[in-house]
């Protein structure tokens, strides 16, 4: 019974992976270069390679977390707090990543309260709100 549940989980994960990747421009028989030479996207035993270090093209698939591979995860350098602007650059407590830079949304006039929320030239950003008090 335990083997049957495990097999079911593996089949379900493979089906989800194939469904997710089927809406992309990737060709299932497309060859991808790796450190070990040329390999097929689907390996010989039929498993799908889902790590971006082995196949960086999965990061550009629609619905991916971002277009860059960093520590075997797809990330977006412009907004990821743990990889702000480059791999491994973490924003400190209270700061967010906007346009690849760590900013304090409570005081930053260009990113007041959230990324891209600009205060007017005469106003200020206090507690994440423009022209407060």
Short mmCIF file of N, CA and C in Angstrom, two decimals:
data_model
loop_
_atom_site.label_atom_id
_atom_site.label_comp_id
_atom_site.label_asym_id
_atom_site.label_seq_id
_atom_site.Cartn_x
_atom_site.Cartn_y
_atom_site.Cartn_z
N UNK A 1 0.82 -1.20 0.00
CA UNK A 1 0.00 0.00 0.00
C UNK A 1 0.87 1.27 0.00
N UNK A 2 1.97 1.23 0.79
CA UNK A 2 2.87 2.38 0.85
C UNK A 2 3.55 2.60 -0.50
N UNK A 3 3.91 1.52 -1.17
CA UNK A 3 4.53 1.61 -2.49
C UNK A 3 3.56 2.22 -3.50
N UNK A 4 2.29 1.86 -3.40
CA UNK A 4 1.27 2.39 -4.29
C UNK A 4 1.10 3.89 -4.09
N UNK A 5 1.10 4.35 -2.84
CA UNK A 5 0.99 5.78 -2.55
C UNK A 5 2.20 6.54 -3.09
N UNK A 6 3.38 5.98 -2.91
CA UNK A 6 4.60 6.61 -3.41
C UNK A 6 4.58 6.71 -4.92
N UNK A 7 4.18 5.64 -5.58
CA UNK A 7 4.08 5.64 -7.04
C UNK A 7 3.07 6.67 -7.51
N UNK A 8 1.95 6.76 -6.84
CA UNK A 8 0.92 7.75 -7.19
C UNK A 8 1.48 9.17 -7.06
N UNK A 9 2.22 9.45 -5.99
CA UNK A 9 2.80 10.78 -5.80
C UNK A 9 3.80 11.12 -6.90
N UNK A 10 4.62 10.16 -7.28
CA UNK A 10 5.60 10.39 -8.34
C UNK A 10 4.89 10.68 -9.67
N UNK A 11 3.87 9.92 -9.98
CA UNK A 11 3.11 10.13 -11.22
C UNK A 11 2.43 11.50 -11.20
N UNK A 12 1.88 11.89 -10.07
CA UNK A 12 1.21 13.18 -9.94
C UNK A 12 2.20 14.33 -10.13
N UNK A 13 3.36 14.23 -9.53
CA UNK A 13 4.38 15.28 -9.67
C UNK A 13 4.85 15.38 -11.12
N UNK A 14 5.04 14.24 -11.77
CA UNK A 14 5.45 14.27 -13.17
C UNK A 14 4.37 14.89 -14.05
N UNK A 15 3.12 14.56 -13.78
CA UNK A 15 2.02 15.12 -14.57
C UNK A 15 1.94 16.63 -14.40
N UNK A 16 2.11 17.11 -13.17
CA UNK A 16 2.09 18.56 -12.92
C UNK A 16 3.26 19.24 -13.62
N UNK A 17 4.43 18.63 -13.58
CA UNK A 17 5.60 19.23 -14.23
C UNK A 17 5.41 19.31 -15.74
N UNK A 18 4.90 18.25 -16.32
CA UNK A 18 4.68 18.23 -17.77
C UNK A 18 3.61 19.25 -18.16
N UNK A 19 2.55 19.34 -17.37
CA UNK A 19 1.49 20.31 -17.64
C UNK A 19 2.02 21.73 -17.54
N UNK A 20 2.82 22.00 -16.53
CA UNK A 20 3.38 23.34 -16.35
C UNK A 20 4.30 23.71 -17.50
N UNK A 21 5.12 22.80 -17.93
CA UNK A 21 6.09 23.09 -18.98
C UNK A 21 5.51 22.99 -20.38
N UNK A 22 4.32 22.43 -20.54
CA UNK A 22 3.77 22.23 -21.88
C UNK A 22 3.34 23.53 -22.55
N UNK A 23 3.05 24.58 -21.78
CA UNK A 23 2.63 25.84 -22.35
C UNK A 23 3.79 26.74 -22.73
N UNK A 24 4.99 26.21 -22.78
CA UNK A 24 6.17 27.02 -23.06
C UNK A 24 6.65 26.80 -24.48
N UNK A 25 7.67 27.53 -24.82
CA UNK A 25 8.25 27.39 -26.16
C UNK A 25 9.35 26.33 -26.18
N UNK A 26 9.53 25.60 -25.07
CA UNK A 26 10.56 24.56 -25.06
C UNK A 26 10.12 23.38 -25.90
N UNK A 27 11.04 22.84 -26.61
CA UNK A 27 10.79 21.64 -27.40
C UNK A 27 11.22 20.45 -26.56
N UNK A 28 10.34 19.47 -26.38
CA UNK A 28 10.64 18.33 -25.51
C UNK A 28 11.86 17.56 -25.98
N UNK A 29 12.15 17.61 -27.25
CA UNK A 29 13.31 16.88 -27.76
C UNK A 29 14.51 17.78 -27.95
N UNK A 30 14.40 19.02 -27.50
CA UNK A 30 15.48 19.97 -27.64
C UNK A 30 16.68 19.53 -26.79
N UNK A 31 17.85 19.65 -27.38
CA UNK A 31 19.04 19.27 -26.63
C UNK A 31 19.55 20.48 -25.86
N UNK A 32 19.96 20.25 -24.63
CA UNK A 32 20.44 21.30 -23.76
C UNK A 32 21.87 20.98 -23.35
N UNK A 33 22.74 21.99 -23.39
CA UNK A 33 24.12 21.77 -23.00
C UNK A 33 24.21 21.73 -21.48
N UNK A 34 25.02 20.86 -20.97
CA UNK A 34 25.30 20.79 -19.54
C UNK A 34 26.78 20.55 -19.35
N UNK A 35 27.21 20.53 -18.11
CA UNK A 35 28.63 20.29 -17.85
C UNK A 35 29.05 18.89 -18.25
N UNK A 36 28.09 17.99 -18.36
CA UNK A 36 28.38 16.61 -18.71
C UNK A 36 28.23 16.33 -20.21
N UNK A 37 28.09 17.36 -21.01
CA UNK A 37 27.92 17.15 -22.45
C UNK A 37 26.50 17.48 -22.87
N UNK A 38 26.09 16.98 -24.01
CA UNK A 38 24.75 17.26 -24.51
C UNK A 38 23.79 16.19 -24.02
N UNK A 39 22.63 16.63 -23.53
CA UNK A 39 21.62 15.70 -23.03
C UNK A 39 20.26 16.13 -23.55
N UNK A 40 19.35 15.22 -23.58
CA UNK A 40 17.99 15.55 -23.98
C UNK A 40 17.26 16.17 -22.80
N UNK A 41 16.25 17.03 -23.09
CA UNK A 41 15.47 17.64 -22.01
C UNK A 41 14.84 16.56 -21.15
N UNK A 42 14.24 15.57 -21.79
CA UNK A 42 13.77 14.41 -21.04
C UNK A 42 14.90 13.40 -21.03
N UNK A 43 15.26 12.95 -19.87
CA UNK A 43 16.35 11.98 -19.82
C UNK A 43 15.89 10.64 -20.36
N UNK A 44 16.84 9.75 -20.49
CA UNK A 44 16.55 8.46 -21.09
C UNK A 44 15.53 7.66 -20.28
N UNK A 45 15.49 7.84 -18.97
CA UNK A 45 14.55 7.07 -18.17
C UNK A 45 13.18 7.76 -18.06
N UNK A 46 12.98 8.90 -18.73
CA UNK A 46 11.67 9.53 -18.78
C UNK A 46 11.41 10.56 -17.70
N UNK A 47 12.34 10.80 -16.79
CA UNK A 47 12.12 11.81 -15.75
C UNK A 47 12.40 13.19 -16.29
N UNK A 48 11.66 14.18 -15.78
CA UNK A 48 11.84 15.56 -16.20
C UNK A 48 12.86 16.22 -15.27
N UNK A 49 13.86 16.90 -15.85
CA UNK A 49 14.85 17.62 -15.06
C UNK A 49 14.24 18.95 -14.64
N UNK A 50 14.00 19.15 -13.34
CA UNK A 50 13.31 20.34 -12.87
C UNK A 50 14.20 21.33 -12.13
N UNK A 51 15.48 21.11 -12.06
CA UNK A 51 16.35 22.04 -11.37
C UNK A 51 16.96 23.01 -12.37
N UNK A 52 17.04 24.28 -11.97
CA UNK A 52 17.54 25.27 -12.92
C UNK A 52 19.04 25.18 -13.11
N UNK A 53 19.77 24.61 -12.17
CA UNK A 53 21.21 24.45 -12.37
C UNK A 53 21.48 23.44 -13.48
N UNK A 54 20.62 22.42 -13.58
CA UNK A 54 20.77 21.43 -14.64
C UNK A 54 20.15 21.92 -15.95
N UNK A 55 19.09 22.71 -15.85
CA UNK A 55 18.41 23.21 -17.04
C UNK A 55 17.92 24.63 -16.78
N UNK A 56 18.76 25.65 -17.00
CA UNK A 56 18.39 27.04 -16.70
C UNK A 56 17.20 27.57 -17.49
N UNK A 57 16.82 26.89 -18.57
CA UNK A 57 15.69 27.38 -19.37
C UNK A 57 14.36 27.31 -18.62
N UNK A 58 14.28 26.51 -17.55
CA UNK A 58 13.00 26.43 -16.84
C UNK A 58 12.69 27.73 -16.11
N UNK A 59 13.69 28.59 -15.92
CA UNK A 59 13.45 29.87 -15.25
C UNK A 59 12.75 30.89 -16.14
N UNK A 60 12.77 30.69 -17.44
CA UNK A 60 12.11 31.63 -18.34
C UNK A 60 10.72 31.14 -18.75
N UNK A 61 10.29 30.04 -18.17
CA UNK A 61 8.97 29.49 -18.45
C UNK A 61 7.90 30.38 -17.81
N UNK A 62 6.79 30.56 -18.50
CA UNK A 62 5.69 31.36 -17.96
C UNK A 62 5.27 30.77 -16.60
N UNK A 63 5.14 31.63 -15.60
CA UNK A 63 4.76 31.18 -14.27
C UNK A 63 5.94 30.92 -13.35
N UNK A 64 7.15 31.05 -13.87
CA UNK A 64 8.34 30.85 -13.06
C UNK A 64 8.50 32.01 -12.09
N UNK A 65 9.20 31.78 -10.98
CA UNK A 65 9.43 32.83 -9.98
C UNK A 65 10.31 33.95 -10.53
N UNK A 66 11.13 33.67 -11.51
CA UNK A 66 11.99 34.68 -12.11
C UNK A 66 12.88 34.09 -13.17
N UNK A 67 13.54 34.94 -13.97
CA UNK A 67 14.33 34.46 -15.09
C UNK A 67 15.76 34.03 -14.79
N UNK A 68 16.20 34.22 -13.53
CA UNK A 68 17.59 33.91 -13.20
C UNK A 68 17.68 32.71 -12.26
N UNK A 69 18.72 31.91 -12.42
CA UNK A 69 18.95 30.75 -11.56
C UNK A 69 19.96 31.13 -10.50
N UNK A 70 19.56 31.01 -9.24
CA UNK A 70 20.43 31.37 -8.13
C UNK A 70 20.27 30.32 -7.04
N UNK A 71 21.35 29.62 -6.71
CA UNK A 71 21.31 28.56 -5.70
C UNK A 71 20.23 27.53 -6.01
N UNK A 72 20.14 27.16 -7.26
CA UNK A 72 19.19 26.16 -7.75
C UNK A 72 17.73 26.57 -7.60
N UNK A 73 17.46 27.87 -7.58
CA UNK A 73 16.09 28.39 -7.53
C UNK A 73 15.96 29.51 -8.56
N UNK A 74 14.80 29.59 -9.18
CA UNK A 74 14.53 30.67 -10.11
C UNK A 74 14.16 31.91 -9.32
N UNK A 75 14.82 33.03 -9.60
CA UNK A 75 14.59 34.26 -8.86
C UNK A 75 14.50 35.45 -9.80
N UNK A 76 13.95 36.53 -9.27
CA UNK A 76 13.85 37.80 -9.99
C UNK A 76 14.68 38.80 -9.21
N UNK A 77 15.84 39.18 -9.73
CA UNK A 77 16.77 40.05 -9.03
C UNK A 77 16.19 41.41 -8.69
N UNK A 78 15.20 41.86 -9.44
CA UNK A 78 14.66 43.21 -9.21
C UNK A 78 13.74 43.29 -7.98
N UNK A 79 13.21 42.15 -7.51
CA UNK A 79 12.27 42.20 -6.38
C UNK A 79 12.51 41.18 -5.28
N UNK A 80 13.45 40.27 -5.45
CA UNK A 80 13.67 39.20 -4.47
C UNK A 80 14.51 39.71 -3.29
N UNK A 81 13.95 39.71 -2.07
CA UNK A 81 14.65 40.20 -0.87
C UNK A 81 15.92 39.42 -0.58
N UNK A 82 15.96 38.14 -0.94
CA UNK A 82 17.12 37.30 -0.63
C UNK A 82 18.18 37.33 -1.73
N UNK A 83 17.83 37.87 -2.88
CA UNK A 83 18.75 37.96 -4.02
C UNK A 83 18.50 39.29 -4.73
N UNK A 84 18.73 40.37 -4.06
CA UNK A 84 18.39 41.70 -4.56
C UNK A 84 19.52 42.25 -5.44
N UNK A 85 19.32 42.25 -6.73
CA UNK A 85 20.31 42.75 -7.67
C UNK A 85 21.31 41.70 -8.11
N UNK A 86 21.57 40.71 -7.27
CA UNK A 86 22.50 39.62 -7.61
C UNK A 86 22.26 38.46 -6.65
N UNK A 87 22.85 37.33 -6.95
CA UNK A 87 22.71 36.14 -6.11
C UNK A 87 23.28 36.38 -4.72
N UNK A 88 22.49 36.06 -3.71
CA UNK A 88 22.97 36.10 -2.33
C UNK A 88 22.94 37.45 -1.65
N UNK A 89 22.59 38.52 -2.34
CA UNK A 89 22.53 39.84 -1.70
C UNK A 89 21.18 39.96 -0.98
N UNK A 90 21.23 39.93 0.36
CA UNK A 90 20.00 39.96 1.17
C UNK A 90 19.72 41.37 1.66
N UNK A 91 18.44 41.74 1.62
CA UNK A 91 18.04 43.02 2.18
C UNK A 91 17.88 42.85 3.69
N UNK A 92 18.33 43.85 4.44
CA UNK A 92 18.24 43.77 5.90
C UNK A 92 16.78 43.92 6.35
N UNK A 93 16.56 43.66 7.63
CA UNK A 93 15.22 43.71 8.20
C UNK A 93 14.58 45.07 7.94
N UNK A 94 13.33 45.05 7.50
CA UNK A 94 12.59 46.29 7.26
C UNK A 94 12.77 46.85 5.87
N UNK A 95 13.67 46.28 5.08
CA UNK A 95 13.89 46.78 3.73
C UNK A 95 13.30 45.81 2.73
N UNK A 96 12.95 46.34 1.55
CA UNK A 96 12.43 45.53 0.45
C UNK A 96 13.32 45.75 -0.76
N UNK A 97 13.22 44.86 -1.73
CA UNK A 97 14.02 44.97 -2.95
C UNK A 97 13.19 45.61 -4.04
N UNK A 98 13.62 46.78 -4.49
CA UNK A 98 12.96 47.49 -5.58
C UNK A 98 14.01 47.82 -6.64
N UNK A 99 13.75 47.40 -7.86
CA UNK A 99 14.65 47.67 -8.98
C UNK A 99 16.07 47.18 -8.69
N UNK A 100 16.20 46.08 -7.95
CA UNK A 100 17.50 45.50 -7.66
C UNK A 100 18.28 46.20 -6.56
N UNK A 101 17.62 47.07 -5.78
CA UNK A 101 18.28 47.78 -4.68
C UNK A 101 17.45 47.61 -3.42
N UNK A 102 18.11 47.45 -2.28
CA UNK A 102 17.42 47.36 -1.00
C UNK A 102 17.04 48.76 -0.54
N UNK A 103 15.76 48.98 -0.28
CA UNK A 103 15.28 50.29 0.14
C UNK A 103 14.36 50.16 1.36
N UNK A 104 14.27 51.23 2.11
CA UNK A 104 13.36 51.28 3.25
C UNK A 104 12.05 51.91 2.77
N UNK A 105 10.97 51.14 2.68
CA UNK A 105 9.71 51.69 2.15
C UNK A 105 9.04 52.68 3.09
N UNK A 106 9.53 52.80 4.31
CA UNK A 106 8.95 53.76 5.26
C UNK A 106 9.47 55.17 5.03
N UNK A 107 10.63 55.32 4.38
CA UNK A 107 11.23 56.63 4.22
C UNK A 107 11.68 56.96 2.79
N UNK A 108 11.70 56.02 1.89
CA UNK A 108 12.21 56.23 0.54
C UNK A 108 11.16 56.93 -0.33
N UNK A 109 11.50 58.12 -0.86
CA UNK A 109 10.54 58.90 -1.66
C UNK A 109 10.20 58.27 -3.00
N UNK A 110 11.10 57.42 -3.53
CA UNK A 110 10.84 56.78 -4.81
C UNK A 110 10.06 55.48 -4.67
N UNK A 111 10.09 54.90 -3.48
CA UNK A 111 9.41 53.63 -3.22
C UNK A 111 8.71 53.72 -1.86
N UNK A 112 7.81 54.64 -1.73
CA UNK A 112 7.14 54.93 -0.45
C UNK A 112 6.01 53.93 -0.21
N UNK A 113 6.21 53.02 0.72
CA UNK A 113 5.21 52.02 1.06
C UNK A 113 5.28 50.78 0.19
N UNK A 114 5.69 50.93 -1.05
CA UNK A 114 5.83 49.81 -1.98
C UNK A 114 6.71 50.25 -3.14
N UNK A 115 7.16 49.30 -3.92
CA UNK A 115 8.03 49.61 -5.05
C UNK A 115 7.31 50.49 -6.08
N UNK A 116 8.01 51.54 -6.52
CA UNK A 116 7.48 52.40 -7.58
C UNK A 116 6.50 53.46 -7.14
N UNK A 117 6.16 53.55 -5.87
CA UNK A 117 5.22 54.57 -5.38
C UNK A 117 6.02 55.83 -5.05
N UNK A 118 6.04 56.79 -6.00
CA UNK A 118 6.84 58.00 -5.85
C UNK A 118 6.05 59.12 -5.20
N UNK A 119 6.67 59.80 -4.25
CA UNK A 119 6.08 60.99 -3.64
C UNK A 119 6.41 62.19 -4.52
N UNK A 120 5.57 63.24 -4.48
CA UNK A 120 5.87 64.41 -5.30
C UNK A 120 7.13 65.10 -4.78
N UNK A 121 7.65 66.05 -5.54
CA UNK A 121 8.94 66.66 -5.23
C UNK A 121 8.94 67.41 -3.90
N UNK A 122 7.84 68.00 -3.50
CA UNK A 122 7.77 68.76 -2.26
C UNK A 122 7.41 67.88 -1.06
N UNK A 123 6.87 66.71 -1.33
CA UNK A 123 6.42 65.83 -0.26
C UNK A 123 7.52 64.98 0.32
N UNK A 124 7.19 64.29 1.38
CA UNK A 124 8.15 63.38 2.02
C UNK A 124 7.45 62.05 2.27
N UNK A 125 8.24 61.03 2.56
CA UNK A 125 7.72 59.71 2.85
C UNK A 125 7.92 59.42 4.33
N UNK A 126 6.82 59.27 5.04
CA UNK A 126 6.88 58.99 6.48
C UNK A 126 5.97 57.77 6.75
N UNK A 127 6.50 56.76 7.38
CA UNK A 127 5.75 55.54 7.71
C UNK A 127 5.13 54.91 6.46
N UNK A 128 5.81 55.05 5.33
CA UNK A 128 5.34 54.45 4.09
C UNK A 128 4.19 55.19 3.42
N UNK A 129 3.97 56.42 3.83
CA UNK A 129 2.90 57.24 3.23
C UNK A 129 3.48 58.58 2.79
N UNK A 130 3.09 59.01 1.61
CA UNK A 130 3.54 60.29 1.09
C UNK A 130 2.77 61.43 1.78
N UNK A 131 3.48 62.51 2.09
CA UNK A 131 2.89 63.71 2.67
C UNK A 131 2.09 63.43 3.93
N UNK A 132 2.57 62.53 4.76
CA UNK A 132 1.87 62.21 6.01
C UNK A 132 2.03 63.35 7.00
N UNK A 133 0.93 63.77 7.61
CA UNK A 133 0.86 64.83 8.62
C UNK A 133 1.33 66.08 8.03
#
